[in-house]
CSV table of C-alpha atoms and ligand atoms in Angstrom, one decimal:
chain,number,residue,atom,x,y,z
A,1,MET,CA,92.9,58.1,111.7
A,2,LYS,CA,92.2,57.8,107.8
A,3,ASP,CA,92.5,60.4,105.8
A,4,GLU,CA,89.2,61.5,105.0
A,5,GLY,CA,88.1,61.4,108.7
A,6,ILE,CA,90.9,63.6,109.5
A,7,GLU,CA,89.5,66.2,106.8
A,8,ARG,CA,86.1,66.2,108.2
A,9,ARG,CA,87.4,67.2,111.8
A,10,ILE,CA,89.1,70.0,110.6
A,11,GLN,CA,85.9,70.6,108.8
A,12,GLN,CA,83.5,70.5,111.5
A,13,GLU,CA,86.0,72.8,114.0
A,14,THR,CA,86.3,75.0,111.6
A,15,ARG,CA,82.5,75.4,111.4
A,16,ALA,CA,82.5,75.0,115.3
A,17,GLN,CA,84.7,78.0,115.4
A,18,ALA,CA,84.4,80.4,112.4
A,19,LYS,CA,81.9,82.8,114.1
A,20,GLN,CA,84.6,83.3,117.2
A,21,ILE,CA,87.6,84.0,113.9
A,22,VAL,CA,84.8,86.5,112.5
A,23,ALA,CA,84.8,88.9,115.8
A,24,VAL,CA,89.2,88.2,115.7
A,25,HIS,CA,89.6,89.7,112.1
A,26,HIS,CA,86.4,92.7,113.1
A,27,ASP,CA,88.7,93.6,115.9
A,28,LEU,CA,91.6,93.3,114.6
A,29,HIS,CA,90.5,95.7,111.7
A,30,ARG,CA,88.9,98.4,114.3
A,31,HIS,CA,92.3,98.5,115.6
A,32,PRO,CA,95.2,98.5,112.0
A,33,GLU,CA,98.9,98.9,113.6
A,34,LEU,CA,101.5,100.2,111.3
A,35,ALA,CA,104.9,98.0,110.2
A,36,PHE,CA,107.2,97.2,113.2
A,37,HIS,CA,104.3,98.8,115.8
A,38,GLU,CA,102.6,96.1,115.9
A,39,ASP,CA,102.0,95.8,119.5
A,40,ARG,CA,98.1,94.7,120.4
A,41,THR,CA,98.2,92.6,117.6
A,42,ALA,CA,100.7,90.6,118.8
A,43,ARG,CA,99.3,90.5,122.0
A,44,VAL,CA,96.2,89.7,121.1
A,45,VAL,CA,97.4,86.7,119.2
A,46,ALA,CA,99.4,85.3,121.8
A,47,ALA,CA,96.3,86.1,124.2
A,48,HIS,CA,94.4,83.8,121.6
A,49,LEU,CA,97.1,81.5,120.6
A,50,ARG,CA,98.0,80.4,124.4
A,51,ALA,CA,94.3,80.8,125.8
A,52,LEU,CA,94.4,77.0,123.6
A,53,GLY,CA,97.1,75.6,125.7
A,54,LEU,CA,99.9,76.9,123.1
A,55,ASP,CA,103.8,77.9,124.6
A,56,VAL,CA,104.2,80.9,122.7
A,57,ARG,CA,107.5,82.8,121.2
A,58,THR,CA,107.1,86.9,121.5
A,59,GLY,CA,109.0,89.6,120.3
A,60,ILE,CA,110.7,87.8,117.5
A,61,GLY,CA,111.8,90.6,115.1
A,62,GLY,CA,110.3,93.3,117.4
A,63,THR,CA,107.2,92.1,117.4
A,64,GLY,CA,107.2,89.1,115.7
A,65,VAL,CA,105.2,85.8,117.7
A,66,THR,CA,105.5,82.2,116.6
A,67,THR,CA,104.3,78.8,118.4
A,68,THR,CA,104.4,75.2,117.4
A,69,ILE,CA,101.5,73.3,117.3
A,70,VAL,CA,102.7,69.5,118.1
A,71,GLY,CA,101.0,66.6,116.4
A,72,ARG,CA,102.9,62.8,116.3
A,73,ALA,CA,106.3,63.0,117.3
A,74,ASN,CA,109.1,62.1,114.8
A,75,GLY,CA,107.0,63.2,112.0
A,76,PRO,CA,108.0,66.4,110.0
A,77,THR,CA,107.4,70.3,110.4
A,78,VAL,CA,105.9,72.6,107.9
A,79,ALA,CA,105.5,76.3,108.2
A,80,LEU,CA,102.4,78.7,108.1
A,81,ARG,CA,102.9,82.1,107.7
A,82,ALA,CA,100.7,85.0,108.3
A,83,ASP,CA,101.5,89.1,108.4
A,84,MET,CA,99.9,91.3,110.9
A,85,ASP,CA,101.1,95.4,109.5
A,86,ALA,CA,98.5,97.2,108.1
A,87,LEU,CA,98.7,100.4,105.8
A,88,PRO,CA,98.8,104.4,106.1
A,89,ILE,CA,95.2,104.5,104.6
A,90,THR,CA,92.3,106.2,106.4
A,91,GLU,CA,89.6,103.7,106.1
A,92,GLN,CA,86.6,105.4,103.9
A,93,THR,CA,84.2,102.0,103.9
A,94,ALA,CA,81.0,102.4,106.1
A,95,LEU,CA,81.7,99.0,107.7
A,96,PRO,CA,80.6,98.0,111.2
A,97,TYR,CA,84.7,97.2,112.7
A,98,CYS,CA,85.4,100.1,110.6
A,99,SER,CA,89.7,101.5,112.0
A,100,THR,CA,89.4,103.2,114.1
A,101,VAL,CA,92.6,105.1,113.8
A,102,PRO,CA,93.1,107.7,112.1
A,103,GLY,CA,95.8,107.0,108.9
A,104,ALA,CA,95.5,103.5,110.0
A,105,MET,CA,94.2,100.9,108.1
A,106,HIS,CA,94.5,97.1,107.0
A,107,ALA,CA,93.7,97.7,103.3
A,108,CYS,CA,95.6,94.9,102.7
A,109,GLY,CA,93.9,92.1,103.9
A,110,HIS,CA,97.4,91.5,107.1
A,111,ASP,CA,93.8,91.1,109.4
A,112,GLY,CA,91.7,88.8,107.9
A,113,HIS,CA,95.7,86.8,107.1
A,114,THR,CA,96.5,87.3,111.1
A,115,ALA,CA,92.6,85.9,111.8
A,116,ILE,CA,93.0,82.7,109.9
A,117,LEU,CA,96.1,81.9,111.5
A,118,ILE,CA,94.8,82.0,115.0
A,119,GLY,CA,92.2,79.9,113.7
A,120,VAL,CA,94.0,77.5,111.9
A,121,ALA,CA,95.5,77.2,116.0
A,122,ALA,CA,92.1,76.6,117.0
A,123,VAL,CA,91.7,73.6,114.6
A,124,LEU,CA,94.8,72.0,115.0
A,125,VAL,CA,95.0,71.5,118.7
A,126,THR,CA,92.0,69.7,118.2
A,127,LEU,CA,93.9,66.7,116.5
A,128,GLY,CA,96.5,66.3,118.4
A,129,GLU,CA,98.3,62.9,117.2
A,130,ALA,CA,96.4,62.7,114.3
A,131,LEU,CA,98.4,64.9,113.0
A,132,PRO,CA,101.3,63.5,111.1
A,133,GLY,CA,103.8,65.9,112.1
A,134,SER,CA,104.5,69.6,114.1
A,135,VAL,CA,102.6,73.0,112.3
A,136,LYS,CA,104.7,76.5,113.0
A,137,LEU,CA,102.4,79.5,113.2
A,138,ILE,CA,104.6,82.7,112.1
A,139,PHE,CA,102.8,85.8,113.1
A,140,GLN,CA,104.9,88.6,110.9
A,141,PRO,CA,105.3,92.1,111.5
A,142,ALA,CA,105.4,94.9,108.6
A,143,GLU,CA,105.3,92.8,105.2
A,144,GLU,CA,104.6,96.5,103.6
A,145,PRO,CA,108.3,97.7,103.6
A,146,VAL,CA,109.6,93.9,102.7
A,147,SER,CA,111.2,94.0,105.9
A,148,GLY,CA,110.0,91.9,108.8
A,149,ALA,CA,111.1,88.9,107.2
A,150,GLN,CA,114.4,89.8,107.3
A,151,GLU,CA,114.2,90.3,110.4
A,152,LEU,CA,112.0,86.3,111.2
A,153,CYS,CA,114.5,84.7,108.8
A,154,ALA,CA,117.6,86.2,111.0
A,155,ALA,CA,115.8,85.4,114.4
A,156,GLY,CA,115.8,81.8,113.1
A,157,VAL,CA,111.7,80.9,113.1
A,158,LEU,CA,112.8,78.2,109.9
A,159,SER,CA,115.4,76.2,112.4
A,160,SER,CA,115.0,74.1,115.7
A,161,PRO,CA,112.5,72.8,114.5
A,162,GLU,CA,113.9,72.7,111.3
A,163,VAL,CA,110.4,73.8,108.7
A,164,LYS,CA,110.2,70.9,106.1
A,165,ALA,CA,108.7,73.7,103.6
A,166,ILE,CA,106.3,76.6,105.3
A,167,VAL,CA,103.1,78.3,102.7
A,168,ALA,CA,101.0,81.7,103.5
A,169,LEU,CA,98.1,82.5,102.1
A,170,HIS,CA,97.3,86.6,100.8
A,171,GLY,CA,93.5,87.8,99.7
A,172,TRP,CA,93.1,88.5,96.2
A,173,PRO,CA,90.1,90.8,95.2
A,174,GLY,CA,88.8,89.7,91.4
A,175,LEU,CA,89.5,85.8,92.5
A,176,PRO,CA,85.3,84.7,93.6
A,177,LEU,CA,85.2,83.6,97.1
A,178,GLY,CA,85.5,79.6,96.5
A,179,ALA,CA,88.8,79.9,94.5
A,180,ILE,CA,92.4,79.9,95.0
A,181,ASP,CA,95.3,80.4,93.3
A,182,ALA,CA,98.5,78.8,93.6
A,183,THR,CA,100.5,78.8,90.0
A,184,PRO,CA,104.6,77.5,90.9
A,185,GLY,CA,106.7,79.7,89.7
A,186,PRO,CA,107.8,84.3,90.0
A,187,GLN,CA,104.8,85.1,91.2
A,188,MET,CA,106.0,88.2,92.6
A,189,ALA,CA,108.2,90.7,91.8
A,190,SER,CA,111.3,91.7,93.0
A,191,ALA,CA,111.5,95.2,94.5
A,192,ASP,CA,114.7,97.2,94.7
A,193,THR,CA,115.2,100.9,95.8
A,194,PHE,CA,117.2,103.7,94.9
A,195,THR,CA,118.2,107.3,94.9
A,196,ILE,CA,120.1,109.2,92.0
A,197,THR,CA,121.6,112.7,93.2
A,198,LEU,CA,122.7,115.1,90.0
A,199,THR,CA,124.5,118.3,90.9
A,200,GLY,CA,125.1,120.8,88.8
A,201,ARG,CA,125.6,125.1,89.4
A,202,GLY,CA,123.0,126.6,90.8
A,203,GLY,CA,122.5,130.7,90.4
A,204,HIS,CA,119.6,132.6,89.2
A,205,GLY,CA,117.3,131.3,87.3
A,206,ALA,CA,117.0,134.2,85.0
A,207,MET,CA,120.2,133.4,84.5
A,208,PRO,CA,120.8,129.5,83.2
A,209,HIS,CA,123.2,129.5,80.9
A,210,LEU,CA,125.4,130.4,84.1
A,211,THR,CA,124.4,127.5,85.4
A,212,VAL,CA,124.2,124.0,85.5
A,213,ASP,CA,120.5,123.8,86.2
A,214,PRO,CA,120.3,119.7,87.2
A,215,ILE,CA,116.4,119.7,87.0
A,216,VAL,CA,116.4,120.4,83.5
A,217,VAL,CA,119.2,117.0,83.7
A,218,GLY,CA,116.8,115.2,85.5
A,219,ALA,CA,113.6,116.2,83.3
A,220,GLN,CA,115.5,114.3,81.2
A,221,VAL,CA,117.0,111.4,82.7
A,222,VAL,CA,113.6,110.9,83.9
A,223,SER,CA,112.3,110.4,79.8
A,224,ALA,CA,115.9,108.1,79.4
A,225,LEU,CA,115.1,105.8,82.3
A,226,GLN,CA,112.2,104.7,80.8
A,227,CYS,CA,114.7,103.4,77.8
A,228,ILE,CA,115.6,100.6,80.4
A,229,ALA,CA,112.3,98.7,79.9
A,230,SER,CA,111.4,100.0,76.2
A,231,ARG,CA,115.4,99.3,74.5
A,232,ALA,CA,118.1,97.6,77.0
A,233,VAL,CA,115.9,94.9,78.4
A,234,SER,CA,114.1,91.8,76.0
A,235,PRO,CA,109.9,92.6,75.3
A,236,LEU,CA,109.0,89.0,76.9
A,237,ALA,CA,111.4,90.2,79.7
A,238,PRO,CA,109.2,92.3,82.5
A,239,VAL,CA,109.9,95.0,84.6
A,240,VAL,CA,110.2,98.0,85.6
A,241,VAL,CA,111.2,101.1,86.8
A,242,SER,CA,109.2,103.9,88.7
A,243,VAL,CA,111.2,107.3,89.4
A,244,THR,CA,108.3,108.3,92.4
A,245,SER,CA,110.1,111.3,93.2
A,246,PHE,CA,111.9,114.3,92.4
A,247,GLN,CA,112.8,116.7,94.8
A,248,ALA,CA,114.8,119.5,93.8
A,249,GLY,CA,115.0,123.8,94.5
A,250,GLU,CA,112.7,126.0,96.5
A,251,ALA,CA,112.3,129.1,95.4
A,252,TYR,CA,110.9,130.8,92.0
A,253,ASN,CA,114.3,132.1,90.7
A,254,VAL,CA,117.1,130.4,91.8
A,255,ILE,CA,118.5,127.3,90.4
A,256,PRO,CA,119.2,124.9,92.6
A,257,GLU,CA,122.6,123.2,92.7
A,258,GLU,CA,121.3,119.6,93.5
A,259,ALA,CA,118.2,117.5,93.0
A,260,TYR,CA,117.0,114.5,94.1
A,261,LEU,CA,115.2,111.1,92.0
A,262,ARG,CA,114.2,108.1,93.6
A,263,GLY,CA,112.0,104.8,93.0
A,264,THR,CA,111.6,101.6,93.2
A,265,VAL,CA,113.0,98.7,90.9
A,266,ARG,CA,110.3,95.5,89.5
A,267,THR,CA,111.3,92.1,87.9
A,268,LEU,CA,110.3,88.7,87.9
A,269,ASP,CA,114.3,87.1,86.9
A,270,PRO,CA,116.8,87.1,89.7
A,271,ALA,CA,119.5,87.4,86.2
A,272,LEU,CA,117.8,90.1,85.5
A,273,ARG,CA,117.7,92.1,88.3
A,274,ALA,CA,121.4,91.8,88.9
A,275,THR,CA,121.9,93.5,85.4
A,276,ILE,CA,119.4,96.5,85.9
A,277,PRO,CA,122.0,98.5,88.5
A,278,GLU,CA,124.2,98.6,85.9
A,279,HIS,CA,121.6,100.5,83.1
A,280,LEU,CA,120.6,102.5,85.7
A,281,ARG,CA,124.0,103.9,86.6
A,282,ARG,CA,125.0,104.3,83.1
A,283,VAL,CA,121.5,105.9,81.3
A,284,ALA,CA,121.8,108.7,85.2
A,285,GLU,CA,125.5,109.5,84.2
A,286,GLY,CA,126.3,109.8,80.6
A,287,THR,CA,122.6,112.1,80.6
A,288,ALA,CA,124.1,114.1,83.3
A,289,ALA,CA,127.5,114.2,81.5
A,290,ALA,CA,125.7,115.4,78.4
A,291,TYR,CA,124.8,118.3,80.3
A,292,GLY,CA,127.9,118.6,82.2
A,293,ALA,CA,125.9,117.9,86.0
A,294,THR,CA,127.1,114.6,87.7
A,295,ALA,CA,125.1,111.9,89.0
A,296,ALA,CA,125.4,109.2,91.9
A,297,LEU,CA,123.3,106.2,92.3
A,298,GLU,CA,122.8,104.4,95.4
A,299,TYR,CA,120.8,101.6,94.1
A,300,ARG,CA,119.3,98.6,97.5
A,301,GLU,CA,118.4,95.8,97.6
A,302,SER,CA,115.2,95.0,99.4
A,303,CYS,CA,113.6,92.4,98.3
A,304,PRO,CA,113.8,89.4,96.8
A,305,VAL,CA,111.6,87.4,93.4
A,306,MET,CA,108.8,85.6,95.0
A,307,VAL,CA,109.6,82.3,93.2
A,308,ASN,CA,106.6,80.2,94.0
A,309,ASP,CA,107.9,76.1,94.1
A,310,ALA,CA,106.1,73.5,91.8
A,311,GLY,CA,105.9,70.8,94.2
A,312,VAL,CA,104.8,72.6,97.2
A,313,ALA,CA,102.2,74.7,94.6
A,314,ALA,CA,101.0,70.9,93.9
A,315,ALA,CA,100.3,69.9,97.2
A,316,ILE,CA,97.9,72.5,98.1
A,317,ARG,CA,96.3,71.7,94.6
A,318,GLU,CA,95.8,68.6,95.8
A,319,ALA,CA,94.8,69.8,99.1
A,320,ALA,CA,92.1,71.9,97.6
A,321,VAL,CA,90.4,70.0,94.9
A,322,PRO,CA,88.3,67.8,97.5
A,323,MET,CA,87.3,71.0,99.3
A,324,LEU,CA,86.8,73.6,96.5
A,325,GLY,CA,86.4,71.5,93.6
A,326,ALA,CA,88.5,71.0,90.5
A,327,ALA,CA,87.7,74.2,89.1
A,328,ASN,CA,88.1,76.9,91.9
A,329,VAL,CA,91.7,76.0,91.8
A,330,ARG,CA,94.0,78.0,89.9
A,331,ASP,CA,97.7,76.7,88.6
A,332,ASP,CA,97.4,79.6,85.8
A,333,GLY,CA,97.7,83.6,87.6
A,334,GLU,CA,99.0,85.9,86.8
A,335,PRO,CA,102.3,86.7,88.1
A,336,SER,CA,102.3,90.8,90.2
A,337,MET,CA,104.3,93.6,89.9
A,338,GLY,CA,103.9,94.3,93.2
A,339,ALA,CA,106.5,92.7,96.2
A,340,GLU,CA,106.2,90.5,98.7
A,341,ASP,CA,109.1,89.5,101.4
A,342,PHE,CA,107.4,85.9,102.1
A,343,SER,CA,110.1,85.8,99.3
A,344,LEU,CA,113.0,85.8,101.1
A,345,TYR,CA,111.7,82.5,103.6
A,346,LEU,CA,111.5,80.7,100.0
A,347,GLU,CA,115.0,81.5,99.0
A,348,ARG,CA,115.8,78.8,102.2
A,349,VAL,CA,113.1,76.3,102.2
A,350,PRO,CA,111.2,75.1,99.5
A,351,GLY,CA,107.1,76.3,99.6
A,352,ALA,CA,104.4,78.6,97.7
A,353,LEU,CA,102.1,81.7,98.8
A,354,LEU,CA,98.5,80.8,97.9
A,355,ARG,CA,95.9,83.1,96.7
A,356,LEU,CA,92.5,82.9,98.4
A,357,GLY,CA,89.8,84.8,96.4
A,358,LEU,CA,88.2,87.7,98.3
A,359,GLY,CA,86.0,87.9,95.2
A,360,ASP,CA,84.0,91.7,93.9
A,361,THR,CA,85.4,93.8,97.1
A,362,ALA,CA,88.0,97.0,95.9
A,363,PRO,CA,91.2,96.6,95.7
A,364,LEU,CA,94.4,96.2,97.9
A,365,HIS,CA,95.6,99.7,99.1
A,366,ASN,CA,92.5,100.9,98.4
A,367,PRO,CA,90.8,103.3,101.1
A,368,ARG,CA,87.6,100.6,100.9
A,369,PHE,CA,89.4,97.8,100.8
A,370,ASP,CA,87.2,94.9,103.0
A,371,PHE,CA,88.4,91.3,103.8
A,372,PRO,CA,84.8,89.8,103.2
A,373,ASP,CA,83.5,86.9,106.2
A,374,ALA,CA,82.8,84.3,104.3
A,375,ALA,CA,86.9,84.0,102.5
A,376,ILE,CA,87.6,83.5,106.7
A,377,PRO,CA,86.8,80.5,107.4
A,378,ILE,CA,87.2,79.0,103.9
A,379,GLY,CA,90.5,80.6,104.5
A,380,ILE,CA,91.4,78.5,108.0
A,381,GLU,CA,90.2,74.6,106.3
A,382,LEU,CA,91.9,75.3,103.8
A,383,LEU,CA,95.5,76.0,105.7
A,384,CYS,CA,94.8,73.6,107.7
A,385,ARG,CA,94.3,70.7,104.8
A,386,VAL,CA,96.8,72.1,103.4
A,387,ALA,CA,99.6,71.4,106.7
A,388,LEU,CA,97.8,67.7,106.6
A,389,ARG,CA,98.8,67.5,103.3
A,390,LEU,CA,102.5,68.6,103.5
A,391,LEU,CA,102.8,66.5,106.6
A,392,GLN,CA,101.9,63.6,105.1
B,401,LIG,NI1,99.6,92.7,101.9
């Protein structure tokens, strides 16, 4: 079969499947599940894949699901990944398929990603031997705490068969519907976390001179930490140091012994990332010492910088142009200081995360976010074309 023929078939099959997959999306949206608790979601995914006659593996790294669509024998294997988890947010939309679970919502569009990948399976299985290789579909738990990818990589999802390249999509509010972005290079930030324990000497709130007040020290440390980004690192290198929690004391009249600062560090450069713990330690210990207190830093690396491979990003754009038109295929995306654990796969195999335009909807992680129905068939057809392009 000629390429043009197979692309037309992908388009036709996508149109034939669209209504059913939109219904799958609505069903998933009604039943959001938080990280590592995607039991129903995994069951729904597995049931749809099995109904297509596919061999399905479940329970990978917790609730992960994989399947491989085998095309022409001896061809390469590429992987497509969707994330499945929801967020601890109470939905505030008036959608007919609004979340039925108080305190849980698909506010990052992972329900859309999951439905799209089910749709991709439904389209690709119809291609048979015309598919010039195999496509592995990875349904991943727990993207939001950026830990699901770690579990799946450890479980060997990128081997047997060996995956040559991997692609994921993420719905992107603000990018027009019908547009996509596949920009090479660093596109999502590394995300690390830290805890600083400040130890002073507690005492009476009315006699501060007899204490070493860890709250006053903590206030100085929070301010001094802002100088890492503004004075210790080049202004041309993005870095975020955010203190997001400051806990100390319980009474009006007691100066506590200890205070705890917690927060997150984001960078777009692995080399810069490696230097930040030392800055934090110096600022925390030095500031605490100036007031007669001590500081202990606990720093945890969580998620690396997500670097899109230039070759795979180019292949995505080449696959998208005949479908969406050159004007709707972007390669100038602004990096986000948000994190995405898809970076862990990209440390192992070449790949890229593409942004799928969702048009004018509320921002990600907002209680009014909605993944528009119209983006579902675009995502399905696009991922099928991308898989095809990568296999050729
Ligand atoms: Ni997300």
